[in-house]
Coordinates of C-alpha atoms in Angstrom, one line a residue:
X3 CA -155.3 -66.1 30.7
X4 CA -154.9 -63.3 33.4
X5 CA -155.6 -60.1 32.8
X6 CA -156.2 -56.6 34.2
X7 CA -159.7 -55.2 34.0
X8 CA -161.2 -52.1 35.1
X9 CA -164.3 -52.8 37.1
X10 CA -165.4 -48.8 36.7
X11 CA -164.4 -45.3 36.6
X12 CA -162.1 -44.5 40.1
X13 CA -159.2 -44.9 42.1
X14 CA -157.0 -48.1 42.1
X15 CA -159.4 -50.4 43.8
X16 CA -161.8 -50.3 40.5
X17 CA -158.5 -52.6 39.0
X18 CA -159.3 -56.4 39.0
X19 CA -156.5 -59.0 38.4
X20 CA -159.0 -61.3 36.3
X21 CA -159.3 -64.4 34.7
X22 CA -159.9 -63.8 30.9
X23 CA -160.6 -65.9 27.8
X24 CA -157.8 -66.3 25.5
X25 CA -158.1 -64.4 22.5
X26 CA -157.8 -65.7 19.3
X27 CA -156.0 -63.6 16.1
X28 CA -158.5 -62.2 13.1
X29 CA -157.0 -61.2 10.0
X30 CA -153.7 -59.9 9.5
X31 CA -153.6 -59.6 13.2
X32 CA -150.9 -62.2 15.5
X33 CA -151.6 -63.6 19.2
X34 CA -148.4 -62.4 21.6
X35 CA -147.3 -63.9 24.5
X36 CA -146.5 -60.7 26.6
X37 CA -143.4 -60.5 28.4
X38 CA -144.0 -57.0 29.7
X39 CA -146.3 -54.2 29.8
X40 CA -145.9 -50.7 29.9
X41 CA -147.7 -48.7 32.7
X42 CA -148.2 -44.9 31.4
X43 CA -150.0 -42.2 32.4
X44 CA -152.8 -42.3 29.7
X45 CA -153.7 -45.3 31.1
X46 CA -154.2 -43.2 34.6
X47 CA -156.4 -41.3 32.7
X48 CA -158.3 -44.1 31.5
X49 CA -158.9 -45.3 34.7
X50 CA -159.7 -41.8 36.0
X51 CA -162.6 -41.4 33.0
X52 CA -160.7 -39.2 31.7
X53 CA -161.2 -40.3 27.6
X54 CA -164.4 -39.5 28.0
X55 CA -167.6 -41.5 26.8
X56 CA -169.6 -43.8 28.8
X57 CA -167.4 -46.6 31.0
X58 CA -167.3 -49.8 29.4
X59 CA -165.6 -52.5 31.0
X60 CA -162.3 -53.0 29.7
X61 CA -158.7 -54.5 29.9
X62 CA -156.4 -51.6 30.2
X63 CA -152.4 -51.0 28.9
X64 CA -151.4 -50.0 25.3
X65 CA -147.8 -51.0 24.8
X66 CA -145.8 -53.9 25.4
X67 CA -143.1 -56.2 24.3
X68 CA -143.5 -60.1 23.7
X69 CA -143.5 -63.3 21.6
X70 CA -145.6 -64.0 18.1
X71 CA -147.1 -67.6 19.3
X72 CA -150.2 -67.5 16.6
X73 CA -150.6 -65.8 13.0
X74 CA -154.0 -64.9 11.3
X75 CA -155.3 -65.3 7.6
X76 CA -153.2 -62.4 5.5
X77 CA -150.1 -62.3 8.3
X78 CA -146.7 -62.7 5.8
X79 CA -144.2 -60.6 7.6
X80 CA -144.5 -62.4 11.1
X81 CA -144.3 -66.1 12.5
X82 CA -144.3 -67.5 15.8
X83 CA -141.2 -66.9 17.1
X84 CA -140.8 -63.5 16.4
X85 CA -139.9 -61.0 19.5
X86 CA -141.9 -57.6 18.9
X87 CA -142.5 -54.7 20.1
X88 CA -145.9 -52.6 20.0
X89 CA -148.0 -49.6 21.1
X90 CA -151.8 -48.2 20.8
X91 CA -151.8 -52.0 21.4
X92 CA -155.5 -52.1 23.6
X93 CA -155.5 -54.4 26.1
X94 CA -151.9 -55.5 26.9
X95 CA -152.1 -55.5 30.7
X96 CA -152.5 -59.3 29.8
X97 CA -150.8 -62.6 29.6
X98 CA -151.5 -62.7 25.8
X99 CA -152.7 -59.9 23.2
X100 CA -154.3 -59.6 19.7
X101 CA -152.4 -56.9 17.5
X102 CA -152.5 -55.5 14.0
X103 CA -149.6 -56.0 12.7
X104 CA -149.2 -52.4 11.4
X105 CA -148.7 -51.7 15.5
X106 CA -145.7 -54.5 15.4
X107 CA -141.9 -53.7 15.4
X108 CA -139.8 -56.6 15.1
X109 CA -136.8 -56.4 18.4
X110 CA -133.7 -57.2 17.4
X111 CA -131.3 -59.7 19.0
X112 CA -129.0 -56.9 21.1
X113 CA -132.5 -55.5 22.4
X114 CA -133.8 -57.0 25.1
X115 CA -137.8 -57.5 25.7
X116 CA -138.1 -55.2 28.6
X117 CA -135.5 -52.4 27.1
X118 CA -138.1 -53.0 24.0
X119 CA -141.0 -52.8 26.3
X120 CA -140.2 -49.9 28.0
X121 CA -138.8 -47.7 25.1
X122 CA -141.8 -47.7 23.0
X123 CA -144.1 -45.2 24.1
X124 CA -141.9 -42.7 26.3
X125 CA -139.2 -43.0 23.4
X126 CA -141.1 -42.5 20.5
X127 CA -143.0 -39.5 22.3
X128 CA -139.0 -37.9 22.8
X129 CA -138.0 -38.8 19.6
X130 CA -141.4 -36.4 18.5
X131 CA -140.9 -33.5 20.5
X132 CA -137.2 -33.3 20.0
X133 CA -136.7 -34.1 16.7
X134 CA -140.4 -33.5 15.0
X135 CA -142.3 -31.0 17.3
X136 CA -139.0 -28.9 17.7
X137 CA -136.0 -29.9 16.3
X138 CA -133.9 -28.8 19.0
X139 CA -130.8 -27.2 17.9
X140 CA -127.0 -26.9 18.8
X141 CA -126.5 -24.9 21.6
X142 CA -130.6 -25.0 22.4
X143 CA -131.0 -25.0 25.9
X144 CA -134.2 -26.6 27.0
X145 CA -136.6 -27.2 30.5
X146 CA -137.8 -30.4 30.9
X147 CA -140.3 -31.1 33.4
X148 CA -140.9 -34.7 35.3
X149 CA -137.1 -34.8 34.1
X150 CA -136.7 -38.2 36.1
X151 CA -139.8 -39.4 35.2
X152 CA -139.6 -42.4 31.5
X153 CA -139.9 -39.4 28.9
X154 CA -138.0 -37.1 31.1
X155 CA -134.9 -39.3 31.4
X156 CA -135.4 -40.3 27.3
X157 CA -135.9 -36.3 26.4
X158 CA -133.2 -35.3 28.2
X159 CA -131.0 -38.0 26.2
X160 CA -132.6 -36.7 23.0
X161 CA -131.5 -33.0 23.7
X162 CA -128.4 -33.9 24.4
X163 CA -127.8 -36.0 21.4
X164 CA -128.9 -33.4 19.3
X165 CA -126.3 -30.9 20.6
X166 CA -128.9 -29.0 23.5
X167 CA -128.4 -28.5 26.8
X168 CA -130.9 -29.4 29.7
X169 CA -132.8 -27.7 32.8
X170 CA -134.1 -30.8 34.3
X171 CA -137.0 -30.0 36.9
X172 CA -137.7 -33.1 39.1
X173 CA -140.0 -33.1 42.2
X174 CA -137.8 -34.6 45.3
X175 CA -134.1 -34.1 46.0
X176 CA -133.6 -38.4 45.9
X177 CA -134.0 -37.5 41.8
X178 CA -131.7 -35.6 40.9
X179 CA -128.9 -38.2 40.5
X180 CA -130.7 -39.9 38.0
X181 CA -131.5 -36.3 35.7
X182 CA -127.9 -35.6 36.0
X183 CA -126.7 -39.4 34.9
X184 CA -129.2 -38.3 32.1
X185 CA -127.5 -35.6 31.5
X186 CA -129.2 -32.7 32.6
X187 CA -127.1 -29.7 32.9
X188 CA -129.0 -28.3 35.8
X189 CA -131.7 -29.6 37.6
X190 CA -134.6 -27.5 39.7
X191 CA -136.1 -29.3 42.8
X192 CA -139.5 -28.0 42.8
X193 CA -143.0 -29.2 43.5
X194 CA -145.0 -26.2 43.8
X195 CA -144.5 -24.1 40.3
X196 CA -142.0 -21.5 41.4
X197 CA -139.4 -22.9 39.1
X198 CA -139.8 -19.9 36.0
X199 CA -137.1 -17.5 38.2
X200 CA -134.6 -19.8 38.9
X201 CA -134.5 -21.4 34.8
X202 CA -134.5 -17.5 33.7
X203 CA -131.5 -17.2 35.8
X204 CA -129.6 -20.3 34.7
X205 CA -130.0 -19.2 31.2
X206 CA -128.2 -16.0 31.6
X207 CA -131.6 -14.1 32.3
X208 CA -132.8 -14.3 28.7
X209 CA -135.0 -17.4 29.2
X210 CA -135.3 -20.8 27.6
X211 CA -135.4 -21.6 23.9
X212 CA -138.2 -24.5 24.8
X213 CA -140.3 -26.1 27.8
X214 CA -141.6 -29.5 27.2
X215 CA -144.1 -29.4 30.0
X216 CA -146.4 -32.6 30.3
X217 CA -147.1 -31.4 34.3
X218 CA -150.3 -29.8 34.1
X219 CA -152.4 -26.2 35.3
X220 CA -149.9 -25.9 37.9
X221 CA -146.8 -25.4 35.5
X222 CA -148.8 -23.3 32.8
X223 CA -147.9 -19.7 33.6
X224 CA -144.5 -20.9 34.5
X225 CA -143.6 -22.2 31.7
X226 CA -144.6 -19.0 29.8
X227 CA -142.8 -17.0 32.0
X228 CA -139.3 -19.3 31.8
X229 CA -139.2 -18.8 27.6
X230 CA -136.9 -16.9 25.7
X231 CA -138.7 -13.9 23.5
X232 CA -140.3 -16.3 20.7
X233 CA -139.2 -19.0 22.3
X234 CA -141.9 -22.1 22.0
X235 CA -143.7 -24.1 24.6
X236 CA -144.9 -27.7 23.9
X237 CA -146.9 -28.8 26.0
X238 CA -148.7 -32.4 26.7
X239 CA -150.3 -35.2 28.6
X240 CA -153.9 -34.4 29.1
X241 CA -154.6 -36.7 32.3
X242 CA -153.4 -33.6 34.5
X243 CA -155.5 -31.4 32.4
X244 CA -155.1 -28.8 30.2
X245 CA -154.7 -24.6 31.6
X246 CA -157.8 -23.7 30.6
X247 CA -158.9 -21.0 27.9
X248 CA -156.0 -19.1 26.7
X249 CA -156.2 -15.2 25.6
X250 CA -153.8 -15.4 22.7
X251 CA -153.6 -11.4 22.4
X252 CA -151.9 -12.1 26.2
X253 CA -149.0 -14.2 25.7
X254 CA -146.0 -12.7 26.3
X255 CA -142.7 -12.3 24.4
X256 CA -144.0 -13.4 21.1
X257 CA -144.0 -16.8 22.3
X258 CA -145.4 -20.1 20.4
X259 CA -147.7 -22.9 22.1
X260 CA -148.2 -25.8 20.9
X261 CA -149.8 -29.4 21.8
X262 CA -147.8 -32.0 21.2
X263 CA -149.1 -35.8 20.6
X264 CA -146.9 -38.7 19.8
X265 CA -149.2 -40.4 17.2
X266 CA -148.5 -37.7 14.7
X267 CA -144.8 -38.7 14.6
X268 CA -145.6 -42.5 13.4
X269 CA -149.2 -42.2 11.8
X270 CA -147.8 -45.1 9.2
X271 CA -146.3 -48.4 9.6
X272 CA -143.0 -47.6 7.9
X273 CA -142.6 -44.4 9.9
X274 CA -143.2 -46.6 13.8
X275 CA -140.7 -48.7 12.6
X276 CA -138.2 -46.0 11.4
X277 CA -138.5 -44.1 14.3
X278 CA -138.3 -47.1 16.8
X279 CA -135.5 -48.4 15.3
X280 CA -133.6 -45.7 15.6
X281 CA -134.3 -45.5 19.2
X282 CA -132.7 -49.4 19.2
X283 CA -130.0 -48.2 17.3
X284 CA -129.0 -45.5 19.8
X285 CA -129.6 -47.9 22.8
X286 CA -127.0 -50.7 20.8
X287 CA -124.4 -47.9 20.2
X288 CA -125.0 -46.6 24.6
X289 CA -126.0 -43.6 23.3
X290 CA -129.9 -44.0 25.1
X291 CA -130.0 -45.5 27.9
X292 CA -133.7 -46.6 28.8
X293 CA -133.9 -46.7 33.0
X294 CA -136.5 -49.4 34.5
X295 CA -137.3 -47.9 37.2
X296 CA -139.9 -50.7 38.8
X297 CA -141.3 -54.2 37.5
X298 CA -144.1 -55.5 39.1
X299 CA -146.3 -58.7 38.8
X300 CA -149.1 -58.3 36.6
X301 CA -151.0 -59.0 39.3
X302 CA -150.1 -55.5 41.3
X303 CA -150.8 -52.9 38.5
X304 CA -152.7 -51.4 41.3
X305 CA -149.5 -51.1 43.0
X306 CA -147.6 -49.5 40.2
X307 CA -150.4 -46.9 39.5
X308 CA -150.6 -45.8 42.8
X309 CA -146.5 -45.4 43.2
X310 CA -146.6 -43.5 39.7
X311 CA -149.5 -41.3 41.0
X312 CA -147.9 -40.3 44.1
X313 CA -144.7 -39.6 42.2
X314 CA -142.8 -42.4 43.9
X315 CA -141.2 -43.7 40.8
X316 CA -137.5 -43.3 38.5
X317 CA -137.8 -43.9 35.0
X318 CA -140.5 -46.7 33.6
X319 CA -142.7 -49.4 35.1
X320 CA -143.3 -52.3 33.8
X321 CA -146.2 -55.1 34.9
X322 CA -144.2 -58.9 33.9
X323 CA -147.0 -61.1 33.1

């Protein structure tokens, strides 16, 4: 089969569109035929050395959507056939993939496999920080950074859906179209971290009641400075990096930080497949609406890391095997 490997630690030339042996399912695991792969930032990261640890050579991507074409001893729930969705998935930049099936959600007809493919790990991270990490609340107005970004488009959908409203902050004028089609109530064209005065002012001058802020040092202090007294601050993605030590006697207004990571919302079975299929649910109804914004050949992951580093992107990528 073809995969993607990393070569070494670096930039987008240590990617190498290989040839692979297929692998084979152990017990209670299933072999996939992979329709499409997710591209995320963590998977930057991973490329970066950011994990840390030694490098070993490995096959990168986490989360895909596909076809069950092999079972293992102890598999009762699955059989080939079966269109299923997955993530913490290792190695699914691939033409086929070995998974648990604990890390398997079954797709259902009206849910297609690169809707499935691309909701998984953007949507399951929303669904966590808006209705886990902080439930938002009616009337809740919140400031979403990378708001055109996968997660950005999906939280913004979330807080709507839960009654909130929406400051989106996107980094080019060309995206703010698709924050406000997301539903973003206002959206902040800003690239440099000055955003803090202008979301203070939008809320009436009292601040925000949350920042969901996955953009890194940059963003930090602006964040703080945008929330409402008490208001709370989760912040994420560590392949920007985190701001550094933090003198908790200096925050300001009472404030609440907090560091927000998807796995905690589905650390069982039952709970993954809760949670996703109420993000399938909402999709069938046209209440989410999950925006691809670029599918590329397996082949070209290169491609699609370099776009979503140089923030050339809308919504999700996707490699098609």
């Amino acid at each position: 089969m073809k995969a993607i490997r990393m070569t070494g630690v670096g930039d987008v030339h240590v990617l190498k569109y290989s040839d692979e042996p297929d692998p084979r399912p152990g017990e209670n695991e299933v072999l996939i035929d992979v329709r499409a792969a997710g591209v995320n930032f963590m998977d930057i990261g991973i490329r970066r050395g950011m994990k840390g640890g030694a490098y070993k050579p490995t096959i990168l991507g986490v989360e895909g959507a596909g076809r069950v074409i092999e079972i293992g001893p102890g598999v009762v729930d699955f059989r080939p056939g079966d269109r299923v969705s997955w993530v913490y998935v290792a190695s699914s930049y691939a033409e086929r993939v070995v998974a648990n099936v604990n890390s398997l959600v079954k797709i259902p007809d009206h849910i297609d496999d690169l809707t499935a493919a691309a909701v998984m790990m953007q949507g399951l991270t929303a669904s966590h920080f808006a209705t886990d990490f902080y439930p938002v609340r009616q009337d809740d107005l919140a400031l979403v950074h990378a708001g055109a970004g996968g997660l950005g488009l999906i939280l913004t959908q979330l807080i709507k859906l839960r009654g909130g409203n929406v400051i989106s902050r996107v980094s080019s004028s060309d995206k703010i179209g698709a924050a406000v089609a997301a539903g973003a109530d206002h959206v902040i064209v800003d690239t440099e971290g000055s955003f803090a005065e202008e979301a203070i002012r939008l809320s009436g001058g009292v601040g925000v009641d949350v920042v969901f802020d996955g953009s890194g040092p940059k963003t930090f202090q602006g964040s703080l400075a945008a929330l409402r007294p008490s208001g709370t601050l989760c912040w994420f993605g560590p392949v920007l990096g985190g701001p550094g030590p933090i003198e908790i006697m200096s925050l300001p207004k009472s404030v609440k930080i907090g560091y927000a990571v998807f796995s905690d919302h589905i650390p069982t079975p039952t709970l993954l497949r809760r949670h996703t299929n109420q993000l399938f649910e909402w999709i069938g109804e046209g209440r989410l609406n999950v925006t691809i914004g670029g599918q590329y050949p397996l082949s070209e992951a290169a491609r699609a890391h370099a776009d979503m580093e140089n923030r050339a992107t809308i919504g999700k990528l996707l490699l098609i095997p």
